[in-house]
Coordinates of C-alpha atoms in Angstrom, one line a residue:
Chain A
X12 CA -31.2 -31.3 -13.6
X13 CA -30.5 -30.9 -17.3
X14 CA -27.4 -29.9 -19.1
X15 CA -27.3 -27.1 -21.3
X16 CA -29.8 -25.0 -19.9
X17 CA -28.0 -21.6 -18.3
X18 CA -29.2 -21.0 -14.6
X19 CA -28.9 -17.8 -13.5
X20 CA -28.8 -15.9 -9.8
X21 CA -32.0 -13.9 -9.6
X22 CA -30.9 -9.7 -9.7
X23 CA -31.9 -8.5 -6.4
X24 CA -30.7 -4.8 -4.8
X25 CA -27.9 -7.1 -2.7
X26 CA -26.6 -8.6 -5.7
X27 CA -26.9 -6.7 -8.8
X28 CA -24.0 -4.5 -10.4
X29 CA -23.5 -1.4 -10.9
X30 CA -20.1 -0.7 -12.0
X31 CA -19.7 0.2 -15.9
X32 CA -16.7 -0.8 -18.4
X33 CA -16.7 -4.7 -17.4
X34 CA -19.6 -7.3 -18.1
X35 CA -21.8 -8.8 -15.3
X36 CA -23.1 -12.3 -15.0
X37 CA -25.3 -14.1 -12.9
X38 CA -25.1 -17.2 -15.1
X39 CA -24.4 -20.3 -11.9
X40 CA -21.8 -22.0 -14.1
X41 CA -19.4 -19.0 -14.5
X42 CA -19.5 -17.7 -11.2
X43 CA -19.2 -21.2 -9.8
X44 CA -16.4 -22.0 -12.1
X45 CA -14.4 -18.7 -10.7
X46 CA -14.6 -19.5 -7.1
X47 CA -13.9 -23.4 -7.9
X48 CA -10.8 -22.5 -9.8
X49 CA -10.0 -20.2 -7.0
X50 CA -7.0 -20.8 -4.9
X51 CA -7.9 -18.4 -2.1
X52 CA -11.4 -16.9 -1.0
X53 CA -12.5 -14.3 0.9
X54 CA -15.3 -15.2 3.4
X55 CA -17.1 -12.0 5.4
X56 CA -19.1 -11.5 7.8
X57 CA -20.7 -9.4 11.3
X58 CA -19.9 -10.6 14.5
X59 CA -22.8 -10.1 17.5
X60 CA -20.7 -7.8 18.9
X61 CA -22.4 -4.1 18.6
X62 CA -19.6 -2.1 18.9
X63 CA -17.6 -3.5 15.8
X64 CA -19.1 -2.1 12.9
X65 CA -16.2 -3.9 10.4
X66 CA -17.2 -7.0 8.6
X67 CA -14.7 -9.7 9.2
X68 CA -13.0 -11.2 6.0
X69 CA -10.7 -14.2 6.6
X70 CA -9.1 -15.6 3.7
X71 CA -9.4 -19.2 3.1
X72 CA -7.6 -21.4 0.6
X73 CA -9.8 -24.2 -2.2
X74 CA -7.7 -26.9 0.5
X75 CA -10.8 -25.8 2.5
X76 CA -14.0 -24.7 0.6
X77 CA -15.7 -26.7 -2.5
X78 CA -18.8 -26.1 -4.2
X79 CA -21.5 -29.2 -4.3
X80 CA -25.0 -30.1 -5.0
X81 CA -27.3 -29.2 -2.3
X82 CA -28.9 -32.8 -3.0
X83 CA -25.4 -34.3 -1.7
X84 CA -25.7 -33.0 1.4
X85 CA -27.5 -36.0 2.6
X86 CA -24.4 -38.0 2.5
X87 CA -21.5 -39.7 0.5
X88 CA -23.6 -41.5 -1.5
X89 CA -25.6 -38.9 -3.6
X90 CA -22.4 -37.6 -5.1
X91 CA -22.5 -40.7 -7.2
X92 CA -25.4 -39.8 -8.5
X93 CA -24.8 -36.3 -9.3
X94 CA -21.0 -35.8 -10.0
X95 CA -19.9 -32.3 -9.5
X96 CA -18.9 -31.7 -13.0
X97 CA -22.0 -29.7 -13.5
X98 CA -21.0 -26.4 -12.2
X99 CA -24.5 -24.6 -13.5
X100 CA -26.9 -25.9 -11.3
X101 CA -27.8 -24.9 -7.8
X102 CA -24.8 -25.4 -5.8
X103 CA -23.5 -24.7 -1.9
X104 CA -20.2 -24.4 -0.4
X105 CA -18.4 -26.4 2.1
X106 CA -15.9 -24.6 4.8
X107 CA -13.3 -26.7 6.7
X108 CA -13.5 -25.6 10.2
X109 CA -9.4 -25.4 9.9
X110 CA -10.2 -22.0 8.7
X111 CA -11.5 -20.3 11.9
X112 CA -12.9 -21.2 15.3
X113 CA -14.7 -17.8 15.4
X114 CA -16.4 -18.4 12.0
X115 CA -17.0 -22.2 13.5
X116 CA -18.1 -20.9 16.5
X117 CA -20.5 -17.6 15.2
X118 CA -22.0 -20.5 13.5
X119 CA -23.4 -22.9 15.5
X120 CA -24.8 -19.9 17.7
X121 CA -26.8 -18.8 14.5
X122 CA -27.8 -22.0 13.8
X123 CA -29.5 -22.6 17.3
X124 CA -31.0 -19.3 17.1
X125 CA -28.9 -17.4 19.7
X126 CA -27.9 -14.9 16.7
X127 CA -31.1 -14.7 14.4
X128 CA -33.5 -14.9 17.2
X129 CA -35.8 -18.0 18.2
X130 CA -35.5 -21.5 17.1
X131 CA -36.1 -22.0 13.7
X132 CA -33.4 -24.0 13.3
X133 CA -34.8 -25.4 9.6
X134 CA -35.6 -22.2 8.5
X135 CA -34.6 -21.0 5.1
X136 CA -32.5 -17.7 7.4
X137 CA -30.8 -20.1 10.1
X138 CA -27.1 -19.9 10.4
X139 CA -24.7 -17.2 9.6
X140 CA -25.2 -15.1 7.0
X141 CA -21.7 -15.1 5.3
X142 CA -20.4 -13.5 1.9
X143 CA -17.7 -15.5 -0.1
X144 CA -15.1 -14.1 -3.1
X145 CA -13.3 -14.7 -5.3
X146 CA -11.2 -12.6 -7.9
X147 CA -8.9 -14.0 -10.8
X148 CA -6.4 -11.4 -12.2
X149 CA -5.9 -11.5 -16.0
X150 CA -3.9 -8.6 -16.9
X151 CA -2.7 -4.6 -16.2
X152 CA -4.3 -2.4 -18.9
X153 CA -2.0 0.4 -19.7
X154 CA -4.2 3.1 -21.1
X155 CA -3.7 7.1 -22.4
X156 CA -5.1 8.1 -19.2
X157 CA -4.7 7.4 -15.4
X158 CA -8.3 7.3 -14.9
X159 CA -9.0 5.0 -18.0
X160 CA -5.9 2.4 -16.7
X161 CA -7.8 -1.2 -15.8
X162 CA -7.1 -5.0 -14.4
X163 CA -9.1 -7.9 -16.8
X164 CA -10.1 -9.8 -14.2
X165 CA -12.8 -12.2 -13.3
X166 CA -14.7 -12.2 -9.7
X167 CA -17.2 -13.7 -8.0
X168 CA -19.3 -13.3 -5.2
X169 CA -21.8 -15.5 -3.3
X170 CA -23.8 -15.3 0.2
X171 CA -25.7 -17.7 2.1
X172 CA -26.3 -18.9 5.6
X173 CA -23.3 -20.9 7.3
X174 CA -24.2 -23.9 9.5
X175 CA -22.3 -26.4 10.7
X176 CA -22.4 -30.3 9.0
X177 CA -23.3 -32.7 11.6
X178 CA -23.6 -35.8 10.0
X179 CA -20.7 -37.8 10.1
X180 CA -21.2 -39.4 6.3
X181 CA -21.8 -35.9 4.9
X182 CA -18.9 -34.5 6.5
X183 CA -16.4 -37.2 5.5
X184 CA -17.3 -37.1 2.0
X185 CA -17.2 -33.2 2.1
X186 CA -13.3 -33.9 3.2
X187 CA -13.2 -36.1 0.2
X188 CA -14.2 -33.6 -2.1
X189 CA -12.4 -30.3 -0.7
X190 CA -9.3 -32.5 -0.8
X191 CA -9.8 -33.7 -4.4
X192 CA -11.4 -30.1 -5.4
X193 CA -7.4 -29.1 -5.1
X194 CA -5.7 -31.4 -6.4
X195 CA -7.1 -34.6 -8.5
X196 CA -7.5 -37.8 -7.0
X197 CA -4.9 -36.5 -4.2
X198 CA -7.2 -38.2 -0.9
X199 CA -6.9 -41.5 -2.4
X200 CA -3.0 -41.0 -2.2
X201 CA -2.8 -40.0 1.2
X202 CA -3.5 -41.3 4.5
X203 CA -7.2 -41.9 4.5
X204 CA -9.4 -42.5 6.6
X205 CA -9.5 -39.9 8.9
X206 CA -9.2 -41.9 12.3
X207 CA -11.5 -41.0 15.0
X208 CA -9.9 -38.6 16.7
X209 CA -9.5 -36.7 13.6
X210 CA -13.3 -36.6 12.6
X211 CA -14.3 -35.5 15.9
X212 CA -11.9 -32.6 15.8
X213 CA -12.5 -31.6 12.2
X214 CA -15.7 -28.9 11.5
X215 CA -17.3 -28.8 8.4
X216 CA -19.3 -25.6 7.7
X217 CA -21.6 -26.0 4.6
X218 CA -23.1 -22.7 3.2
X219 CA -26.8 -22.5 1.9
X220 CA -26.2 -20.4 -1.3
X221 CA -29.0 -17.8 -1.7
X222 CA -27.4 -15.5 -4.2
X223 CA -24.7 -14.1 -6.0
X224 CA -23.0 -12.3 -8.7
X225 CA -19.9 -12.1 -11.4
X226 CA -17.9 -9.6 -12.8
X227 CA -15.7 -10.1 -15.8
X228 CA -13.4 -7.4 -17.8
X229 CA -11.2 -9.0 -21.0
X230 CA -10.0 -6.9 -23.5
X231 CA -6.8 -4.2 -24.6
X232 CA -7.2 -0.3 -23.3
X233 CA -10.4 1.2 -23.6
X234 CA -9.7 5.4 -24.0
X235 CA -12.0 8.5 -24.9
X236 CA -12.3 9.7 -28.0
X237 CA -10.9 13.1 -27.2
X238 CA -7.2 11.3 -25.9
X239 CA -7.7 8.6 -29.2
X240 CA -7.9 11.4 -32.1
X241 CA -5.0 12.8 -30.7
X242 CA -1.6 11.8 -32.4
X243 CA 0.4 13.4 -30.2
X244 CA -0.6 11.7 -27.3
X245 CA -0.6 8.6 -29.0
X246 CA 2.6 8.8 -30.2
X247 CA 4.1 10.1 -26.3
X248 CA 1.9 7.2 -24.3
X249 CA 2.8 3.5 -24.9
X250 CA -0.5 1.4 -24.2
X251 CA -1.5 -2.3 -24.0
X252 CA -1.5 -4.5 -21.3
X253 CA 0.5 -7.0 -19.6
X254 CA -0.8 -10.3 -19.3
X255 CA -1.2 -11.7 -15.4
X256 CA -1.5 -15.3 -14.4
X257 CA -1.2 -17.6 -10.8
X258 CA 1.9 -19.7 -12.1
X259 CA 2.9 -23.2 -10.3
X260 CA 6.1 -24.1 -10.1
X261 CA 8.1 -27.6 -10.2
X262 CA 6.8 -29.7 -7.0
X263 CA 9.4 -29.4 -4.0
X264 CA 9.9 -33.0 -2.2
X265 CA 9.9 -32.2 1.9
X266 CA 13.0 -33.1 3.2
X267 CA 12.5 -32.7 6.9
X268 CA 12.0 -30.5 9.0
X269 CA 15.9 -30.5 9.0
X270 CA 18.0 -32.0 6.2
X271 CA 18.4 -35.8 7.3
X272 CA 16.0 -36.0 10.2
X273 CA 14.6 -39.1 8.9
X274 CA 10.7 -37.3 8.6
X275 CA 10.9 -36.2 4.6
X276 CA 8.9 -37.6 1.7
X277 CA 10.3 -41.0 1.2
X278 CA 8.0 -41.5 -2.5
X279 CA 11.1 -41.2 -5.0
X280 CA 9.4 -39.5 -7.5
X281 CA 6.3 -37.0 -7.6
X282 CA 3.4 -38.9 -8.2
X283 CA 1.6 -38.8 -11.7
X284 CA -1.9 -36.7 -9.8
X285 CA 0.8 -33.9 -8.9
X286 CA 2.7 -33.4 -11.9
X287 CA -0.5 -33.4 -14.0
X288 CA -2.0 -31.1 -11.3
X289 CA 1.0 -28.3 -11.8
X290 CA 1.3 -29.1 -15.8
X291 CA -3.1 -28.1 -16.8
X292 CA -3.2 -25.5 -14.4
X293 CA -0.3 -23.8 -15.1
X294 CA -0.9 -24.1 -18.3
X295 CA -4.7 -22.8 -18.4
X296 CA -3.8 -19.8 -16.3
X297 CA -1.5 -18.7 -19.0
X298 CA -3.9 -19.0 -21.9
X299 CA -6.7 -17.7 -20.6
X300 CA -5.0 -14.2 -19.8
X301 CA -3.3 -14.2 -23.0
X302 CA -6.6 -14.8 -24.5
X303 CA -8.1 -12.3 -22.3
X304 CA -5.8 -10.0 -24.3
X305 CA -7.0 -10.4 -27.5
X306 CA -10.9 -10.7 -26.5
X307 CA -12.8 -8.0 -28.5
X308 CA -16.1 -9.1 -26.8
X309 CA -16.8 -6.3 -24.6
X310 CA -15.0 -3.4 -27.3
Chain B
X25 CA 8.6 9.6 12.2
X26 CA 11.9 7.5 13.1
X27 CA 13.2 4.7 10.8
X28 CA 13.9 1.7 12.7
X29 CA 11.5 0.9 15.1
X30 CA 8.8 -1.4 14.7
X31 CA 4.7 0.2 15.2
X32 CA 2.1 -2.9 15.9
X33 CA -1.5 -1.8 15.2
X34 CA -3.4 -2.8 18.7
X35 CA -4.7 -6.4 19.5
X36 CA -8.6 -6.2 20.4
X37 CA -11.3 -8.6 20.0
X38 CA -12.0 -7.4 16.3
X39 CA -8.2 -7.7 14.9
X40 CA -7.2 -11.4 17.4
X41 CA -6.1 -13.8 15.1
X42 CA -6.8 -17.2 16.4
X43 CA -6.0 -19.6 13.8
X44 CA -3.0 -21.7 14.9
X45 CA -0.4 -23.7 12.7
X46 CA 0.6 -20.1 11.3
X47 CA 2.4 -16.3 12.1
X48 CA 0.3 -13.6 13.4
X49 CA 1.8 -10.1 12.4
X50 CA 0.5 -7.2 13.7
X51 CA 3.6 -5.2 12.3
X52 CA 2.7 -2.2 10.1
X53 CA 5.3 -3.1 8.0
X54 CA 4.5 -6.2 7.4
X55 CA 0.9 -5.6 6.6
X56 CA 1.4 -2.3 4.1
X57 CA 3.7 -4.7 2.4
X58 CA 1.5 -7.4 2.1
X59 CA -1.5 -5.1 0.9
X60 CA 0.7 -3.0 -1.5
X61 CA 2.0 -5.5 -3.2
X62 CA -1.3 -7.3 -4.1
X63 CA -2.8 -6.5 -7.6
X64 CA -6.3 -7.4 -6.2
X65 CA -7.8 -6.2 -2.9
X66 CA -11.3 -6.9 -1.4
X67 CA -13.6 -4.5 0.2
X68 CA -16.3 -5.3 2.7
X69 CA -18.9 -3.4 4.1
X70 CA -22.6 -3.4 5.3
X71 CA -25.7 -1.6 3.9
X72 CA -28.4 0.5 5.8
X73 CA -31.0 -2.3 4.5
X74 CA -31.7 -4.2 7.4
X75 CA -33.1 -6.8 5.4
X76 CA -29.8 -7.8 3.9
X77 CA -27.4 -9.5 6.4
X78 CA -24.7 -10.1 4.1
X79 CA -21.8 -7.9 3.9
X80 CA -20.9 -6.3 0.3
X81 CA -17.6 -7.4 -0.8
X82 CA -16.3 -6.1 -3.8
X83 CA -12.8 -6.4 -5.7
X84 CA -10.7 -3.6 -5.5
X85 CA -7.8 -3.8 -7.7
X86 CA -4.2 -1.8 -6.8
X87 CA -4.8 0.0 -9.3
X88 CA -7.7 2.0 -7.3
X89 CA -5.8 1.3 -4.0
X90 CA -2.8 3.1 -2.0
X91 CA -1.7 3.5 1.4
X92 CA -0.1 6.6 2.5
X93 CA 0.9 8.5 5.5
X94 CA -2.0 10.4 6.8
X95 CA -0.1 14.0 7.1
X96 CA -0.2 13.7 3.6
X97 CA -3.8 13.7 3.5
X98 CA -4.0 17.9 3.6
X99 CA -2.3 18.1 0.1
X100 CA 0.0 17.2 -2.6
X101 CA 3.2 19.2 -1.2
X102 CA 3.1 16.9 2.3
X103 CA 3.9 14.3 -0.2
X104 CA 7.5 14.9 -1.0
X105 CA 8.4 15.9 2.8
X106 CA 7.0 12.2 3.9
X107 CA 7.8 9.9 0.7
X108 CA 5.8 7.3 0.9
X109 CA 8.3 4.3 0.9
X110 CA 8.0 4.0 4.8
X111 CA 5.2 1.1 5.0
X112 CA 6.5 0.7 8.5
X113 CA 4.3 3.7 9.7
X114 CA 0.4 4.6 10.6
X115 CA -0.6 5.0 6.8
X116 CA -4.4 5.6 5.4
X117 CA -5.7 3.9 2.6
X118 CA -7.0 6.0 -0.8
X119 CA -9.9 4.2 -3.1
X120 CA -10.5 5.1 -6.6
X121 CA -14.4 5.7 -7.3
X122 CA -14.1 4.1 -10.2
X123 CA -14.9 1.1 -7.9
X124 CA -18.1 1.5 -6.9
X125 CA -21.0 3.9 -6.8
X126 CA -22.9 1.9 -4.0
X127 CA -19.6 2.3 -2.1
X128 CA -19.5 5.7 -2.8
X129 CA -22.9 7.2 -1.8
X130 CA -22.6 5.0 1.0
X131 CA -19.6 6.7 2.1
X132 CA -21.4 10.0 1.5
X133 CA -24.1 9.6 3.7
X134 CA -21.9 7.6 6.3
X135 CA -20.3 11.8 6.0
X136 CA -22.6 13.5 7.0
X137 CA -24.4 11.5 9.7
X138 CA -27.2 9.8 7.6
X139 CA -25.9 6.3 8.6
X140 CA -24.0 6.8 11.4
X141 CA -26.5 9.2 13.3
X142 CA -26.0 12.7 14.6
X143 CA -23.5 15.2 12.3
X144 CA -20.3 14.8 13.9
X145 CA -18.2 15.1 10.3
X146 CA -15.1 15.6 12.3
X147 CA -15.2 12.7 15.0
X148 CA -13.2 9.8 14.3
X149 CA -16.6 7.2 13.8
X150 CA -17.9 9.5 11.1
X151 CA -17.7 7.6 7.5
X152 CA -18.5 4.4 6.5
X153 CA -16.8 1.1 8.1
X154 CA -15.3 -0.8 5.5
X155 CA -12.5 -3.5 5.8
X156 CA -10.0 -4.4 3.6
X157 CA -8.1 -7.7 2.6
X158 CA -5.8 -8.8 0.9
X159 CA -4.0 -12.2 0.4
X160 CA -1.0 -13.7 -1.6
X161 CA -0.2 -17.2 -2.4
X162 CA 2.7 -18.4 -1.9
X163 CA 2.4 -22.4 -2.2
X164 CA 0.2 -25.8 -2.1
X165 CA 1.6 -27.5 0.7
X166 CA 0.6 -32.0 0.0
X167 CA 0.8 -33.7 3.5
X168 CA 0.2 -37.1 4.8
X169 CA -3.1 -36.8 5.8
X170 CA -6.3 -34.5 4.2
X171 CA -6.4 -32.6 7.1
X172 CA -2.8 -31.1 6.9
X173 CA -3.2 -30.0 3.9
X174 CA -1.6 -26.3 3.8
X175 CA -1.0 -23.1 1.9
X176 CA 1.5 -21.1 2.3
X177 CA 0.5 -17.4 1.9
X178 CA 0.3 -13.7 3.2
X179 CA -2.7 -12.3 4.2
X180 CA -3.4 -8.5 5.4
X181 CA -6.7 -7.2 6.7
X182 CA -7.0 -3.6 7.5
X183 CA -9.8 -1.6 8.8
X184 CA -11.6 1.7 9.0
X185 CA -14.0 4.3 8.1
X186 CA -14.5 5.9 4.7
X187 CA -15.1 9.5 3.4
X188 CA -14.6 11.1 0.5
X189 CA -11.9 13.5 -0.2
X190 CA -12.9 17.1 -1.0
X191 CA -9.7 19.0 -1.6
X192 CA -8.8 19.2 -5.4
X193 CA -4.8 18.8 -4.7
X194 CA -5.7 16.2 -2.1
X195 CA -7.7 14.4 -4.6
X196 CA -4.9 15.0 -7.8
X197 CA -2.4 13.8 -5.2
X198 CA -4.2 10.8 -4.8
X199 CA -5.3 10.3 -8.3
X200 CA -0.6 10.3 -8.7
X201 CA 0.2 8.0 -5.9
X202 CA -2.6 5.5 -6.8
X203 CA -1.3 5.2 -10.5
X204 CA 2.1 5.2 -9.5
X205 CA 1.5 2.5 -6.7
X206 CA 0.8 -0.1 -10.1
X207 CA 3.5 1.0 -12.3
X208 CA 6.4 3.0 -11.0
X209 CA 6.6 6.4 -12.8
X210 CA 3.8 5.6 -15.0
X211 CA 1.9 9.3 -14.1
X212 CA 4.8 11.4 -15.9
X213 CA 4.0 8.6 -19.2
X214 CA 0.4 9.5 -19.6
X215 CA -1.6 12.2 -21.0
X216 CA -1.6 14.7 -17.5
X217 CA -3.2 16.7 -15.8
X218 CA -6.7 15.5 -15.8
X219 CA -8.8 17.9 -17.2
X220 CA -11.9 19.8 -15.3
X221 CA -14.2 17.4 -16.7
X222 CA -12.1 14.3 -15.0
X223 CA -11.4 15.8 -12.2
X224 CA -14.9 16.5 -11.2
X225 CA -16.1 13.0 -12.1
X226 CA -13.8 11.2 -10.1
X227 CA -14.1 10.3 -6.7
X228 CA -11.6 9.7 -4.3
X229 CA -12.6 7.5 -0.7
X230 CA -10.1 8.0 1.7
X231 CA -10.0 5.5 4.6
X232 CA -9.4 6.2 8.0
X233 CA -7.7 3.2 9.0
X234 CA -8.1 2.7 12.8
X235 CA -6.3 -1.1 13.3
X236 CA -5.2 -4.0 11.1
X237 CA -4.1 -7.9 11.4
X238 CA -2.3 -9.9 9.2
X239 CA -1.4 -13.7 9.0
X240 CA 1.8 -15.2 7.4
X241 CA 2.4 -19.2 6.5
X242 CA 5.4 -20.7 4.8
X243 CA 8.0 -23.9 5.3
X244 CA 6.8 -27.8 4.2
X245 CA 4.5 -29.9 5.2
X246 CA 3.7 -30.2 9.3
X247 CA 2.6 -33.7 9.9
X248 CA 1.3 -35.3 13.5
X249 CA 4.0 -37.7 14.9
X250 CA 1.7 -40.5 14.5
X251 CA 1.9 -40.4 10.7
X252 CA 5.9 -39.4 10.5
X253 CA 6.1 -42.7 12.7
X254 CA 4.7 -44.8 10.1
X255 CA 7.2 -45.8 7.6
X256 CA 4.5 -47.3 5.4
X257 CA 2.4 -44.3 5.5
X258 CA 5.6 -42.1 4.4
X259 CA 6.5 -44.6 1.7
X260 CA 3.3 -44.3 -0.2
X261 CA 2.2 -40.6 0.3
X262 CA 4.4 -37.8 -1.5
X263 CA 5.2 -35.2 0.7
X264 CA 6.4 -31.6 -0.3
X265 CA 5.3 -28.1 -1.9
X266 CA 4.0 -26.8 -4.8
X267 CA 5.1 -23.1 -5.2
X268 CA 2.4 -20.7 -6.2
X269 CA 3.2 -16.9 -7.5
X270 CA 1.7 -14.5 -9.6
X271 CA 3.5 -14.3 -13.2
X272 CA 3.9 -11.0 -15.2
X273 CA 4.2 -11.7 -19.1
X274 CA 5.4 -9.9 -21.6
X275 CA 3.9 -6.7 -22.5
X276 CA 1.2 -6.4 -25.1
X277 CA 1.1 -3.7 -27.5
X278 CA -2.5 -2.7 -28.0
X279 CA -3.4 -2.9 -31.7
X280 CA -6.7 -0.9 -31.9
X281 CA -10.5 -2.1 -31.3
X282 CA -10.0 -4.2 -34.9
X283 CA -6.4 -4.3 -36.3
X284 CA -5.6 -1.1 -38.5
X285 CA -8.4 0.8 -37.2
X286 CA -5.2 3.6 -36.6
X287 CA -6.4 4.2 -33.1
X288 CA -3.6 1.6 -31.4
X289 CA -0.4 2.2 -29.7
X290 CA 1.9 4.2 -31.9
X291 CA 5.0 3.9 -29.3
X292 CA 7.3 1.7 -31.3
X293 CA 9.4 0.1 -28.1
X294 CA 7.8 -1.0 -24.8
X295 CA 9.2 2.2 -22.4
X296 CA 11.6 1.3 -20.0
X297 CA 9.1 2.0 -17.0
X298 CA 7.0 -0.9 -18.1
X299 CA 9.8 -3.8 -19.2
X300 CA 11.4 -2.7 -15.8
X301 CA 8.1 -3.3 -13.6
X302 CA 7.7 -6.8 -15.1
X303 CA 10.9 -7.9 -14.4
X304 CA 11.3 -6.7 -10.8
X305 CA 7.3 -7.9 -9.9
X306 CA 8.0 -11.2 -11.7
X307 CA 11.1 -11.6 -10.1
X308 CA 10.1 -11.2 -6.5
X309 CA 7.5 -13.6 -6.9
X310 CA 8.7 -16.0 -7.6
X311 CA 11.7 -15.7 -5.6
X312 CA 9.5 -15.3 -2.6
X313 CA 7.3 -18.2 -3.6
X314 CA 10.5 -20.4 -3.5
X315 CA 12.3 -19.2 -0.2
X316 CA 9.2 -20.1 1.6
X317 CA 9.6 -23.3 0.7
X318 CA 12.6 -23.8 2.5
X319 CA 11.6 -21.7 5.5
X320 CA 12.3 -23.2 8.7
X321 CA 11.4 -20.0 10.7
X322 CA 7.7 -21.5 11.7
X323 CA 9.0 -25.3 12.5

């Protein structure tokens, strides 16, 4: 797969968008790059049962859901091969089974057919057929009017079919990269590997991505003519916007469960992938929605 | 409807939560809170194409989003009998239709019986089944192992069926208690009423909200004995918390599409309803990003 080609989601009626005032994109590396920088995602989806008509939504932390190359799903060693820095190409998503034993569970009954009917287990449609989000706030945009007020935000959406990983090499070096996705280098500084017990008690649910979609608003107050030519109101209605970011503070060391219990962090200074980890987030959260402020791309 | 007690909504199959290591709420209070306070929402539901199995989610921000008691729901005078600052009781949830068409005409025909079959407007199944989630972030929480990895965080699901409101006070009522739900008092600050023009464009969705779940994490790290055993294992991994909140900056005075184009803000000081919002949202955050840390409550 080259570089610098832009991949984009085909528009289909599930996918495309409608809503006006805010660009959309179906370009692979912008929405991946949303729900990789992510720290929670929202996964939905139908449960069998025909009396619930409500789409489940469970959140679910980046400690548990990663985006990959569907030619690494054959194992650890393809992602040698094709490092994940690519986020435009063709990607899937990875699910810890931590997140729910429903989800887990809804799963493996779609992927042996009792939920999509028959056994075509290889089938492009088996597994569950999930939809995951993401949405980055920016900024509150104070406007003239309350119906023209609006959030520069970025969001993302993809669905695909949810089965679970059964290979023991692909599921370990999913763990790998979920943990890593998080925070930098952070599996090689803890307690690794998982021990037996631990791998058979772990579900992985990988996603097959079949679509998705973007939506991105930057920019200052956006009002109608008929409020802008008038001075009055413009001179009674402050407008602007306030600038929104996900901030991380100073790592905590755990001290116990209680003070002195002889349990807490015993490392006597946070390590160099943590402090590096707190000082470019922080710090890209901020300038992007101060940027965001200033953007005159959409005006 | 007394202060003081505590409502639950009901625990059924749809609303069970069954992931462990955390606090299930099923308080009203706790739930309104948590979805109030989030700048960013998400809204699932299904469409009548039965060749698309994924649900729709879409992001909803607060500014499109309120909950409110449902007595207020016949007008805007019910409003100041029932203020709304009693999360603690059965409340309904108003959407903006600035969010979505699809959602919209979906919620239409859910009305009058094209999607959920017969015409019975007035039972409580008519509308369109939507569910609703929100979810803050509270911390990274680095354990021994990958698997323990954590978050702490607050996460609110509500559910329910969606119509759209016809009543023109109903509707300006809304269109008040949304805008006012973002910035306190920031209704009186604009250019009000809406004119007929507005008013006709804009769609309200009212939700029925018929039960709800929420989940709540916080405190350090929770490691298995095994690894707290192991002096060398605590000796080389870091332990502890990374707080996580969302950060208000300072306000931005909007300058015009291109500087000097004499259609920016002509307000020369940021009003006191603004500057006082940031502080007391920043504020909180963080505070509550930082007391979770330290909460034993869940050990």
């Amino acid at each position: 797969m080259g570089h610098g080609r832009t991949l984009e989601y085909p528009k289909t009626p599930i996918n495309r968008v409608n809503r006006y005032n805010q660009r959309a994109t179906y370009d692979l590396e912008q929405i991946h790059t949303i729900i990789n920088t992510s720290t929670v995602l929202h996964v939905s989806f139908n449960t069998p049962d025909a009396a619930n008509p409500f789409p489940v939504t469970l959140p679910s932390s980046s400690f548990q859901m990663i985006m990959s190359h569907p030619s690494q799903m054959v194992g650890v060693a393809a992602s040698f091969d094709h490092p994940s820095s690519s986020l435009g190409e063709p990607l899937d998503v990875y699910l810890h089974g931590y997140v729910s034993s429903r989800l887990m569970n809804l799963s493996r009954r779609a992927e042996t057919g009792a939920e999509v009917g028959g056994t075509a287990t290889s089938a492009p449609e088996a597994g569950l057929p999930v939809t995951i989000s993401a949405t980055k706030v920016d900024g509150l945009v104070l406007t003239l009017t309350p119906n023209t007020h609006d959030v520069n935000y970025r969001s993302a959406t993809v669905y695909g079919y949810a089965t679970l990983v059964s290979s023991t090499d692909e599921k370990l070096w999913a763990m790998e990269t979920i943990t890593n996705s998080v925070v930098s280098g952070r599996w090689a500084h803890t307690r690794v590997p998982p021990d037996t017990a631990e791998m058979t008690s772990t579900s992985i649910l990988k996603v097959k991505v079949v679509g998705g979609s973007g939506k991105i608003r930057v920019g200052g107050p956006r009002d109608e003519r008929k409020d802008l030519d008038r001075a009055d109101v413009r001179a009674q209605v402050w407008t602007g916007t306030i600038p929104v970011w996900e901030s991380f503070g100073d790592p905590v060391a755990f001290e116990g469960v209680s003070v002195g219990d002889g349990k807490g962090n015993l490392v006597p200074v946070v390590p160099e992938h943590v402090v590096s980890f707190v000082r470019e987030r922080r710090g890209e959260n901020e300038r992007y929605a101060l940027a965001a402020v200033e953007d005159r791309s959409q005006d």
